[in-house]
Amino acid sequence: MPYLLVAVGVACALALWHCLYTSLWHPLASYPGPRLAALTRWYRAYYDIVQDGGWLEHLTELHRQYGPVVRVGASELHFSEPDAYNDIYGFSKQFNKDPELYNAFDQNLSSFGQVDPAAAKARRETLGPLFSRQGIRRFEFVIQDKVDHLVERLVQEGSTGKPINLFLAFRSFSFDTIMSYCFATSYDSLDYAQFAHPMIPTIFTSVVLIWTLRYFPFLIHVVHHGPRALIRRLSPVLRGYFDLFEHFSDRIDEVQNDLSCLDSAGHDTIFHHLLIGKKEKPSKHSLMDEAVTLFGAGSETTGGAVTTAIFFITRDGRVRDKLFAELREAWPDMSLQLRAQDLEKLPYLTAVIKESMRLAHGVVTPAPRIVGKDAVIAGHAVPAGTTVAQGVTFVHMNPEIYHDPETFMPERWMEEGADALENNYFLPFSKGPRMCLGHNLAWCEMYLVLGNLLRKTAIHIHNTDEKDFEFRQYWLPIFRGRQMHGYVDPVAH
């Protein structure tokens, strides 16, 4: 009994010391924020898990209450001032990613998951040619093939007279595109009736596990080493993830055993750049991590941006008619094919794509970075060892940067000062040395899919409104409303 009392006493003393130090003497003690957030990480966990990805919404309230810099953890600050973004993520700062979050993705050996900038740079340089502007143009035919098939399938489904699940259709397109472009394989999800391939929901159902894995990291080991049959039964969310994981595993085994199997691809893949001609080849584990990273990054983000674009374009007759007129003038003969570089010259289409990307956001969770040396961020002194972050919504939805930010307004990208706006405050791919590796691919996809869809078809949205685009924050925006449906008819001329 005395030992138990001593243990309890020591624990209470340590807890009291932690509270006093964190509140009074910690280097961040002068920064405002909720006291409980500074004392325990479970403050944030409550909003991430119990409040269904509600941290971003709560973070907005915290900034209204405490100002532009909020202490959201014992050693963590979040900034709302737009200029802080470049100070945190720009090329002038080489802050490490915070492993406490990124380990939850279980992609530690990928270009995305490596927390050290030097290690990530080496991998990104290896894959860079595949995702460069020149690389994308060289293999644009792969993307165009999927775009043509998407248009064909939408018209086919539209001929039934029933509303089409466009939410799934656009994600099927981006899924098939990234699988073909990066891995020379495909699930042919565009061929499924109503685009209901069972793999597509995997993207936006498995990502909701991110907060559970962040706060309970031992579950990652359980997922990998526990009995698969039992886990599949207990967690339907993981069923599709396991199927995808096994598909990648089989494909990597095939490639590692016989590189000549890539000869039939007709274009480069990630395997060409990571394996062929390399003295030190990456492990299967590393290849798996990269495959899962590219699958996740290339599927939901582009699919979500296309969904956002079609919704706002088709519900605003002025935007729709102006865009169609521009496309028809540039593309009078639909039997000919316009390339992405031709579509890039269309100013209104370009403005529409930028505005769609702004409102789709991309990654919405503030991406944490660890300050290596004492730094100044947006004029605020930040000591070494501090975790800092800023979410893109605090820039994209800032009325001081974007007038009437909740309104879809392509014209803002054609006004005086638009170049400076894009260079400084347009962040769908983040910025700096860790910005999205596939941004050139995403631009090409957006030009081709929107150009072809809006020139060759007439789309009418069914039973969908802005409330269906309200999202919860699970790294990516996860929508809890109705999936967007619509009617699609071919355009005759």
GROMACS .gro file of C-alpha atoms in nm, residues 19-455:
model
  437
   19CYS     CA    1   0.078   2.188  -1.588
   20LEU     CA    2   0.286   2.462  -1.426
   21TYR     CA    3   0.574   2.437  -1.673
   22THR     CA    4   0.349   2.427  -1.978
   23SER     CA    5   0.141   2.721  -1.859
   24LEU     CA    6   0.408   2.945  -1.705
   25TRP     CA    7   0.761   2.868  -1.821
   26HIS     CA    8   0.734   2.693  -2.158
   27PRO     CA    9   0.884   2.895  -2.450
   28LEU     CA   10   0.534   2.919  -2.600
   29ALA     CA   11   0.365   3.021  -2.274
   30SER     CA   12   0.310   3.376  -2.400
   31TYR     CA   13   0.109   3.265  -2.703
   32PRO     CA   14  -0.271   3.263  -2.657
   33GLY     CA   15  -0.484   2.952  -2.687
   34PRO     CA   16  -0.706   2.716  -2.488
   35ARG     CA   17  -0.524   2.602  -2.174
   36LEU     CA   18  -0.638   2.242  -2.215
   37ALA     CA   19  -0.494   2.223  -2.568
   38ALA     CA   20  -0.150   2.311  -2.431
   39LEU     CA   21  -0.178   2.048  -2.158
   40THR     CA   22  -0.292   1.744  -2.356
   41ARG     CA   23  -0.309   1.621  -2.715
   42TRP     CA   24  -0.644   1.462  -2.634
   43TYR     CA   25  -0.800   1.807  -2.663
   44ARG     CA   26  -0.745   1.794  -3.036
   45ALA     CA   27  -0.821   1.422  -3.051
   46TYR     CA   28  -1.170   1.498  -2.923
   47TYR     CA   29  -1.241   1.716  -3.226
   48ASP     CA   30  -1.063   1.487  -3.471
   49ILE     CA   31  -1.237   1.167  -3.362
   50VAL     CA   32  -1.544   1.236  -3.147
   51GLN     CA   33  -1.650   1.543  -3.346
   52ASP     CA   34  -1.604   1.363  -3.680
   53GLY     CA   35  -1.310   1.551  -3.827
   54GLY     CA   36  -1.421   1.876  -3.665
   55TRP     CA   37  -1.078   2.017  -3.578
   56LEU     CA   38  -1.060   2.255  -3.875
   57GLU     CA   39  -1.398   2.404  -3.792
   58HIS     CA   40  -1.294   2.444  -3.427
   59LEU     CA   41  -0.961   2.592  -3.533
   60THR     CA   42  -1.148   2.866  -3.718
   61GLU     CA   43  -1.334   2.949  -3.398
   62LEU     CA   44  -1.010   2.953  -3.199
   63HIS     CA   45  -0.862   3.214  -3.432
   64ARG     CA   46  -1.173   3.430  -3.396
   65GLN     CA   47  -1.130   3.410  -3.020
   66TYR     CA   48  -0.752   3.431  -2.979
   67GLY     CA   49  -0.620   3.608  -3.288
   68PRO     CA   50  -0.385   3.524  -3.578
   69VAL     CA   51  -0.156   3.288  -3.384
   70VAL     CA   52  -0.299   3.020  -3.157
   71ARG     CA   53  -0.116   2.775  -2.935
   72VAL     CA   54  -0.289   2.447  -3.016
   73GLY     CA   55  -0.051   2.209  -2.841
   74ALA     CA   56   0.225   2.207  -2.583
   75SER     CA   57   0.479   2.294  -2.855
   76GLU     CA   58   0.251   2.372  -3.148
   77LEU     CA   59   0.127   2.692  -3.311
   78HIS     CA   60  -0.127   2.747  -3.586
   79PHE     CA   61  -0.127   3.064  -3.796
   80SER     CA   62  -0.418   3.226  -3.980
   81GLU     CA   63  -0.230   3.518  -4.141
   82PRO     CA   64  -0.195   3.435  -4.515
   83ASP     CA   65   0.169   3.542  -4.534
   84ALA     CA   66   0.260   3.279  -4.275
   85TYR     CA   67   0.208   3.007  -4.536
   86ASN     CA   68   0.518   3.096  -4.735
   87ASP     CA   69   0.723   3.131  -4.417
   88ILE     CA   70   0.630   2.776  -4.315
   89TYR     CA   71   0.622   2.586  -4.644
   90GLY     CA   72   0.818   2.801  -4.891
   91PHE     CA   73   1.159   2.730  -5.040
   92SER     CA   74   1.334   2.957  -4.789
   93LYS     CA   75   1.242   2.725  -4.502
   94GLN     CA   76   1.342   2.358  -4.490
   95PHE     CA   77   1.136   2.245  -4.192
   96ASN     CA   78   1.094   1.873  -4.131
   97LYS     CA   79   0.751   1.716  -4.144
   98ASP     CA   80   0.613   1.620  -3.804
   99PRO     CA   81   0.636   1.238  -3.777
  100GLU     CA   82   0.359   1.232  -3.517
  101LEU     CA   83   0.110   1.293  -3.797
  102TYR     CA   84   0.287   1.154  -4.103
  103ASN     CA   85   0.360   0.817  -3.941
  104ALA     CA   86  -0.016   0.763  -3.931
  105PHE     CA   87  -0.019   0.736  -4.312
  106ASP     CA   88   0.220   0.441  -4.289
  107GLN     CA   89   0.405   0.556  -4.602
  108ASN     CA   90   0.735   0.645  -4.437
  109LEU     CA   91   0.956   0.542  -4.732
  110SER     CA   92   0.764   0.735  -4.998
  111SER     CA   93   0.832   1.083  -5.136
  112PHE     CA   94   0.535   1.201  -4.931
  113GLY     CA   95   0.597   1.018  -4.605
  114GLN     CA   96   0.969   1.084  -4.558
  115VAL     CA   97   0.992   1.354  -4.292
  116ASP     CA   98   1.352   1.452  -4.372
  117PRO     CA   99   1.370   1.702  -4.663
  118ALA     CA  100   1.698   1.560  -4.798
  119ALA     CA  101   1.566   1.204  -4.823
  120ALA     CA  102   1.243   1.324  -4.980
  121LYS     CA  103   1.436   1.537  -5.230
  122ALA     CA  104   1.631   1.236  -5.357
  123ARG     CA  105   1.312   1.038  -5.422
  124ARG     CA  106   1.134   1.334  -5.580
  125GLU     CA  107   1.429   1.392  -5.815
  126THR     CA  108   1.408   1.029  -5.927
  127LEU     CA  109   1.037   1.055  -6.003
  128GLY     CA  110   1.055   1.414  -6.127
  129PRO     CA  111   1.089   1.336  -6.501
  130LEU     CA  112   0.770   1.127  -6.494
  131PHE     CA  113   0.571   1.418  -6.349
  132SER     CA  114   0.749   1.705  -6.522
  133ARG     CA  115   0.561   1.917  -6.773
  134GLN     CA  116   0.758   1.755  -7.055
  135GLY     CA  117   0.690   1.408  -6.917
  136ILE     CA  118   0.318   1.474  -6.895
  137ARG     CA  119   0.305   1.603  -7.253
  138ARG     CA  120   0.496   1.302  -7.380
  139PHE     CA  121   0.243   1.062  -7.232
  140GLU     CA  122  -0.068   1.276  -7.261
  141PHE     CA  123  -0.225   1.008  -7.479
  142VAL     CA  124  -0.267   0.791  -7.168
  143ILE     CA  125  -0.477   1.062  -7.002
  144GLN     CA  126  -0.669   1.141  -7.321
  145ASP     CA  127  -0.763   0.775  -7.357
  146LYS     CA  128  -0.929   0.783  -7.013
  147VAL     CA  129  -1.098   1.116  -7.088
  148ASP     CA  130  -1.248   0.978  -7.410
  149HIS     CA  131  -1.370   0.672  -7.225
  150LEU     CA  132  -1.524   0.887  -6.950
  151VAL     CA  133  -1.718   1.092  -7.206
  152GLU     CA  134  -1.830   0.775  -7.384
  153ARG     CA  135  -1.947   0.612  -7.061
  154LEU     CA  136  -2.131   0.922  -6.937
  155VAL     CA  137  -2.322   0.949  -7.263
  156GLN     CA  138  -2.394   0.576  -7.247
  157GLU     CA  139  -2.524   0.596  -6.889
  158GLY     CA  140  -2.714   0.914  -6.974
  159SER     CA  141  -2.906   0.739  -7.252
  160THR     CA  142  -3.096   0.544  -6.984
  161GLY     CA  143  -3.267   0.863  -6.871
  162LYS     CA  144  -3.166   0.802  -6.511
  163PRO     CA  145  -2.945   1.035  -6.306
  164ILE     CA  146  -2.578   0.936  -6.309
  165ASN     CA  147  -2.356   0.927  -6.003
  166LEU     CA  148  -2.108   1.192  -6.118
  167PHE     CA  149  -1.931   1.186  -5.781
  168LEU     CA  150  -1.821   0.829  -5.851
  169ALA     CA  151  -1.775   0.885  -6.225
  170PHE     CA  152  -1.511   1.154  -6.183
  171ARG     CA  153  -1.329   0.957  -5.916
  172SER     CA  154  -1.336   0.650  -6.141
  173PHE     CA  155  -1.172   0.860  -6.411
  174SER     CA  156  -0.893   0.986  -6.184
  175PHE     CA  157  -0.846   0.638  -6.035
  176ASP     CA  158  -0.812   0.468  -6.374
  177THR     CA  159  -0.585   0.748  -6.497
  178ILE     CA  160  -0.337   0.733  -6.209
  179MET     CA  161  -0.328   0.353  -6.220
  180SER     CA  162  -0.257   0.349  -6.594
  181TYR     CA  163  -0.015   0.641  -6.594
  182CYS     CA  164   0.194   0.536  -6.294
  183PHE     CA  165   0.161   0.158  -6.289
  184ALA     CA  166   0.053   0.050  -6.641
  185THR     CA  167  -0.241  -0.135  -6.490
  186SER     CA  168  -0.608  -0.056  -6.446
  187TYR     CA  169  -0.916  -0.166  -6.259
  188ASP     CA  170  -1.133  -0.038  -6.547
  189SER     CA  171  -1.365   0.121  -6.294
  190LEU     CA  172  -1.516   0.341  -6.566
  191ASP     CA  173  -1.677   0.029  -6.713
  192TYR     CA  174  -1.885  -0.049  -6.405
  193ALA     CA  175  -2.257   0.032  -6.414
  194GLN     CA  176  -2.314   0.369  -6.246
  195PHE     CA  177  -1.936   0.367  -6.189
  196ALA     CA  178  -1.991   0.155  -5.878
  197HIS     CA  179  -1.654  -0.019  -5.866
  198PRO     CA  180  -1.605  -0.141  -5.507
  199MET     CA  181  -1.251  -0.001  -5.499
  200ILE     CA  182  -1.354   0.363  -5.546
  201PRO     CA  183  -1.507   0.411  -5.198
  202THR     CA  184  -1.179   0.280  -5.052
  203ILE     CA  185  -1.018   0.617  -5.113
  204PHE     CA  186  -1.257   0.822  -4.904
  205THR     CA  187  -1.352   0.556  -4.649
  206SER     CA  188  -1.004   0.440  -4.552
  207VAL     CA  189  -0.881   0.798  -4.507
  208VAL     CA  190  -1.126   0.847  -4.219
  209LEU     CA  191  -0.904   0.611  -4.019
  210ILE     CA  192  -0.622   0.866  -4.022
  211TRP     CA  193  -0.708   1.020  -3.685
  212THR     CA  194  -0.759   0.684  -3.518
  213LEU     CA  195  -0.415   0.574  -3.639
  214ARG     CA  196  -0.260   0.905  -3.534
  215TYR     CA  197  -0.370   0.877  -3.173
  216PHE     CA  198  -0.350   0.498  -3.149
  217PRO     CA  199  -0.042   0.416  -3.362
  218PHE     CA  200  -0.019   0.058  -3.237
  219LEU     CA  201  -0.319  -0.016  -3.460
  220ILE     CA  202  -0.093   0.020  -3.765
  221HIS     CA  203   0.093  -0.291  -3.648
  222VAL     CA  204  -0.240  -0.468  -3.592
  223VAL     CA  205  -0.357  -0.383  -3.944
  224HIS     CA  206  -0.036  -0.518  -4.101
  225HIS     CA  207   0.022  -0.823  -3.886
  226GLY     CA  208  -0.320  -0.919  -3.753
  227PRO     CA  209  -0.535  -1.191  -3.912
  228ARG     CA  210  -0.656  -1.045  -4.242
  229ALA     CA  211  -0.975  -1.249  -4.254
  230LEU     CA  212  -1.080  -1.130  -3.909
  231ILE     CA  213  -0.989  -0.768  -3.978
  232ARG     CA  214  -1.184  -0.774  -4.305
  233ARG     CA  215  -1.487  -0.900  -4.117
  234LEU     CA  216  -1.455  -0.648  -3.832
  235SER     CA  217  -1.373  -0.348  -4.051
  236PRO     CA  218  -1.544  -0.327  -4.391
  237VAL     CA  219  -1.358   0.003  -4.440
  238LEU     CA  220  -1.030  -0.189  -4.461
  239ARG     CA  221  -1.158  -0.452  -4.702
  240GLY     CA  222  -1.098  -0.241  -5.011
  241TYR     CA  223  -0.765  -0.121  -4.874
  242PHE     CA  224  -0.643  -0.479  -4.840
  243ASP     CA  225  -0.757  -0.558  -5.194
  244LEU     CA  226  -0.563  -0.259  -5.326
  245PHE     CA  227  -0.261  -0.343  -5.112
  246GLU     CA  228  -0.256  -0.698  -5.249
  247HIS     CA  229  -0.291  -0.569  -5.605
  248PHE     CA  230   0.013  -0.343  -5.562
  249SER     CA  231   0.206  -0.623  -5.393
  250ASP     CA  232   0.141  -0.861  -5.682
  251ARG     CA  233   0.230  -0.596  -5.940
  252ILE     CA  234   0.556  -0.509  -5.764
  253ASP     CA  235   0.649  -0.877  -5.735
  254GLU     CA  236   0.587  -0.916  -6.107
  255VAL     CA  237   0.802  -0.616  -6.195
  256GLN     CA  238   1.086  -0.702  -5.956
  257ASN     CA  239   1.101  -1.057  -6.090
  258ASP     CA  240   1.098  -0.956  -6.456
  259LEU     CA  241   1.148  -0.595  -6.564
  260SER     CA  242   1.064  -0.690  -6.923
  261CYS     CA  243   0.697  -0.703  -6.821
  262LEU     CA  244   0.706  -0.323  -6.844
  263ASP     CA  245   0.783  -0.336  -7.217
  264SER     CA  246   0.416  -0.356  -7.307
  265ALA     CA  247   0.326  -0.043  -7.107
  266GLY     CA  248   0.387   0.191  -7.400
  267HIS     CA  249   0.506   0.465  -7.164
  268ASP     CA  250   0.715   0.520  -6.854
  269THR     CA  251   0.583   0.424  -6.511
  270ILE     CA  252   0.717   0.480  -6.160
  271PHE     CA  253   0.887   0.142  -6.192
  272HIS     CA  254   1.091   0.259  -6.491
  273HIS     CA  255   1.226   0.551  -6.289
  274LEU     CA  256   1.281   0.367  -5.962
  275LEU     CA  257   1.421   0.035  -6.088
  276ILE     CA  258   1.566   0.044  -6.438
  277GLY     CA  259   1.933   0.140  -6.453
  278LYS     CA  260   1.962   0.191  -6.078
  279LYS     CA  261   2.255   0.037  -5.888
  280GLU     CA  262   2.070   0.058  -5.558
  281LYS     CA  263   1.711  -0.043  -5.612
  282PRO     CA  264   1.445   0.046  -5.354
  283SER     CA  265   1.299  -0.229  -5.140
  284LYS     CA  266   0.955  -0.372  -5.196
  285HIS     CA  267   0.845  -0.186  -4.884
  286SER     CA  268   0.959   0.142  -5.036
  287LEU     CA  269   0.787   0.067  -5.367
  288MET     CA  270   0.466  -0.021  -5.183
  289ASP     CA  271   0.475   0.306  -4.991
  290GLU     CA  272   0.526   0.505  -5.312
  291ALA     CA  273   0.246   0.319  -5.489
  292VAL     CA  274  -0.004   0.385  -5.210
  293THR     CA  275   0.104   0.751  -5.195
  294LEU     CA  276   0.052   0.809  -5.567
  295PHE     CA  277  -0.278   0.622  -5.565
  296GLY     CA  278  -0.414   0.835  -5.281
  297ALA     CA  279  -0.279   1.165  -5.407
  298GLY     CA  280  -0.385   1.111  -5.767
  299SER     CA  281  -0.735   0.976  -5.716
  300GLU     CA  282  -0.945   1.171  -5.468
  301THR     CA  283  -0.790   1.516  -5.515
  302THR     CA  284  -0.842   1.538  -5.892
  303GLY     CA  285  -1.178   1.364  -5.874
  304GLY     CA  286  -1.288   1.612  -5.610
  305ALA     CA  287  -1.170   1.912  -5.811
  306VAL     CA  288  -1.360   1.795  -6.122
  307THR     CA  289  -1.674   1.738  -5.914
  308THR     CA  290  -1.645   2.088  -5.768
  309ALA     CA  291  -1.592   2.240  -6.111
  310ILE     CA  292  -1.889   2.070  -6.276
  311PHE     CA  293  -2.121   2.163  -5.988
  312PHE     CA  294  -2.040   2.535  -5.995
  313ILE     CA  295  -2.020   2.560  -6.375
  314THR     CA  296  -2.350   2.389  -6.447
  315ARG     CA  297  -2.553   2.567  -6.181
  316ASP     CA  298  -2.451   2.911  -6.308
  317GLY     CA  299  -2.590   2.964  -6.657
  318ARG     CA  300  -2.370   3.267  -6.719
  319VAL     CA  301  -2.049   3.076  -6.646
  320ARG     CA  302  -2.166   2.769  -6.838
  321ASP     CA  303  -2.265   2.963  -7.151
  322LYS     CA  304  -1.951   3.177  -7.152
  323LEU     CA  305  -1.729   2.872  -7.117
  324PHE     CA  306  -1.912   2.675  -7.385
  325ALA     CA  307  -1.886   2.969  -7.626
  326GLU     CA  308  -1.510   2.989  -7.570
  327LEU     CA  309  -1.470   2.615  -7.622
  328ARG     CA  310  -1.685   2.604  -7.935
  329GLU     CA  311  -1.494   2.893  -8.093
  330ALA     CA  312  -1.159   2.727  -8.022
  331TRP     CA  313  -1.284   2.380  -8.110
  332PRO     CA  314  -1.537   2.402  -8.395
  333ASP     CA  315  -1.474   2.052  -8.527
  334MET     CA  316  -1.516   1.791  -8.255
  335SER     CA  317  -1.381   1.517  -8.481
  336LEU     CA  318  -1.040   1.674  -8.423
  337GLN     CA  319  -0.867   1.647  -8.088
  338LEU     CA  320  -0.742   1.946  -7.892
  339ARG     CA  321  -0.437   1.884  -7.678
  340ALA     CA  322  -0.388   2.018  -7.329
  341GLN     CA  323  -0.145   2.282  -7.457
  342ASP     CA  324  -0.422   2.412  -7.687
  343LEU     CA  325  -0.676   2.424  -7.405
  344GLU     CA  326  -0.426   2.603  -7.180
  345LYS     CA  327  -0.450   2.903  -7.413
  346LEU     CA  328  -0.820   2.953  -7.335
  347PRO     CA  329  -0.836   3.226  -7.068
  348TYR     CA  330  -1.184   3.158  -6.933
  349LEU     CA  331  -1.133   2.781  -6.909
  350THR     CA  332  -0.808   2.848  -6.724
  351ALA     CA  333  -0.986   3.086  -6.486
  352VAL     CA  334  -1.261   2.830  -6.423
  353ILE     CA  335  -1.005   2.560  -6.341
  354LYS     CA  336  -0.820   2.786  -6.098
  355GLU     CA  337  -1.140   2.886  -5.921
  356SER     CA  338  -1.250   2.522  -5.902
  357MET     CA  339  -0.919   2.422  -5.747
  358ARG     CA  340  -0.942   2.708  -5.497
  359LEU     CA  341  -1.281   2.593  -5.372
  360ALA     CA  342  -1.188   2.224  -5.381
  361HIS     CA  343  -0.882   2.313  -5.165
  362GLY     CA  344  -0.693   1.982  -5.200
  363VAL     CA  345  -0.548   1.885  -4.862
  364VAL     CA  346  -0.740   2.070  -4.590
  365THR     CA  347  -0.561   1.952  -4.275
  366PRO     CA  348  -0.290   2.197  -4.162
  367ALA     CA  349   0.033   2.014  -4.248
  368PRO     CA  350   0.264   2.031  -3.943
  369ARG     CA  351   0.630   2.125  -3.974
  370ILE     CA  352   0.897   2.129  -3.702
  371VAL     CA  353   1.110   2.443  -3.677
  372GLY     CA  354   1.475   2.336  -3.675
  373LYS     CA  355   1.627   2.668  -3.567
  374ASP     CA  356   1.472   2.978  -3.413
  375ALA     CA  357   1.262   3.140  -3.685
  376VAL     CA  358   1.031   3.431  -3.756
  377ILE     CA  359   0.692   3.342  -3.906
  378ALA     CA  360   0.462   3.624  -4.017
  379GLY     CA  361   0.653   3.854  -3.783
  380HIS     CA  362   0.625   3.624  -3.480
  381ALA     CA  363   0.934   3.478  -3.310
  382VAL     CA  364   0.913   3.098  -3.300
  383PRO     CA  365   1.166   2.895  -3.098
  384ALA     CA  366   1.339   2.585  -3.234
  385GLY     CA  367   1.149   2.262  -3.179
  386THR     CA  368   0.807   2.421  -3.224
  387THR     CA  369   0.555   2.253  -3.453
  388VAL     CA  370   0.394   2.508  -3.685
  389ALA     CA  371   0.116   2.480  -3.942
  390GLN     CA  372  -0.139   2.664  -4.150
  391GLY     CA  373  -0.436   2.515  -4.333
  392VAL     CA  374  -0.500   2.626  -4.693
  393THR     CA  375  -0.860   2.720  -4.610
  394PHE     CA  376  -0.726   3.008  -4.401
  395VAL     CA  377  -0.584   3.148  -4.725
  396HIS     CA  378  -0.834   3.033  -4.988
  397MET     CA  379  -1.132   3.153  -4.784
  398ASN     CA  380  -0.976   3.473  -4.650
  399PRO     CA  381  -1.189   3.774  -4.758
  400GLU     CA  382  -0.886   4.004  -4.740
  401ILE     CA  383  -0.721   3.794  -5.012
  402TYR     CA  384  -1.021   3.668  -5.210
  403HIS     CA  385  -1.316   3.903  -5.235
  404ASP     CA  386  -1.639   3.719  -5.149
  405PRO     CA  387  -1.444   3.392  -5.108
  406GLU     CA  388  -1.745   3.159  -5.091
  407THR     CA  389  -1.864   3.269  -5.435
  408PHE     CA  390  -1.750   3.087  -5.750
  409MET     CA  391  -1.601   3.377  -5.946
  410PRO     CA  392  -1.367   3.276  -6.234
  411GLU     CA  393  -1.330   3.640  -6.335
  412ARG     CA  394  -1.110   3.707  -6.031
  413TRP     CA  395  -0.834   3.520  -6.219
  414MET     CA  396  -0.861   3.752  -6.520
  415GLU     CA  397  -0.841   4.081  -6.331
  416GLU     CA  398  -0.542   4.305  -6.271
  417GLY     CA  399  -0.325   4.153  -6.000
  418ALA     CA  400  -0.431   3.795  -6.076
  419ASP     CA  401  -0.072   3.682  -6.137
  420ALA     CA  402   0.036   3.803  -5.793
  421LEU     CA  403  -0.272   3.639  -5.640
  422GLU     CA  404  -0.179   3.307  -5.799
  423ASN     CA  405   0.189   3.328  -5.711
  424ASN     CA  406   0.131   3.415  -5.346
  425TYR     CA  407  -0.204   3.275  -5.238
  426PHE     CA  408  -0.311   2.993  -5.472
  427LEU     CA  409  -0.233   2.676  -5.279
  428PRO     CA  410  -0.420   2.366  -5.403
  429PHE     CA  411  -0.084   2.187  -5.435
  430SER     CA  412   0.081   2.360  -5.137
  431LYS     CA  413   0.414   2.523  -5.226
  432GLY     CA  414   0.786   2.494  -5.173
  433PRO     CA  415   1.009   2.184  -5.191
  434ARG     CA  416   0.738   1.949  -5.060
  435MET     CA  417   0.454   2.067  -5.282
  436CYS     CA  418   0.244   1.804  -5.459
  437LEU     CA  419   0.467   1.603  -5.692
  438GLY     CA  420   0.181   1.544  -5.938
  439HIS     CA  421   0.066   1.902  -5.991
  440ASN     CA  422   0.150   1.898  -6.364
  441LEU     CA  423  -0.049   1.578  -6.406
  442ALA     CA  424  -0.344   1.734  -6.223
  443TRP     CA  425  -0.340   2.044  -6.444
  444CYS     CA  426  -0.333   1.829  -6.757
  445GLU     CA  427  -0.621   1.615  -6.631
  446MET     CA  428  -0.829   1.921  -6.545
  447TYR     CA  429  -0.779   2.083  -6.887
  448LEU     CA  430  -0.854   1.764  -7.078
  449VAL     CA  431  -1.150   1.640  -6.875
  450LEU     CA  432  -1.327   1.977  -6.840
  451GLY     CA  433  -1.250   2.082  -7.197
  452ASN     CA  434  -1.385   1.757  -7.340
  453LEU     CA  435  -1.683   1.724  -7.106
  454LEU     CA  436  -1.805   2.080  -7.150
  455ARG     CA  437  -1.753   2.083  -7.528
   0.00000   0.00000   0.00000
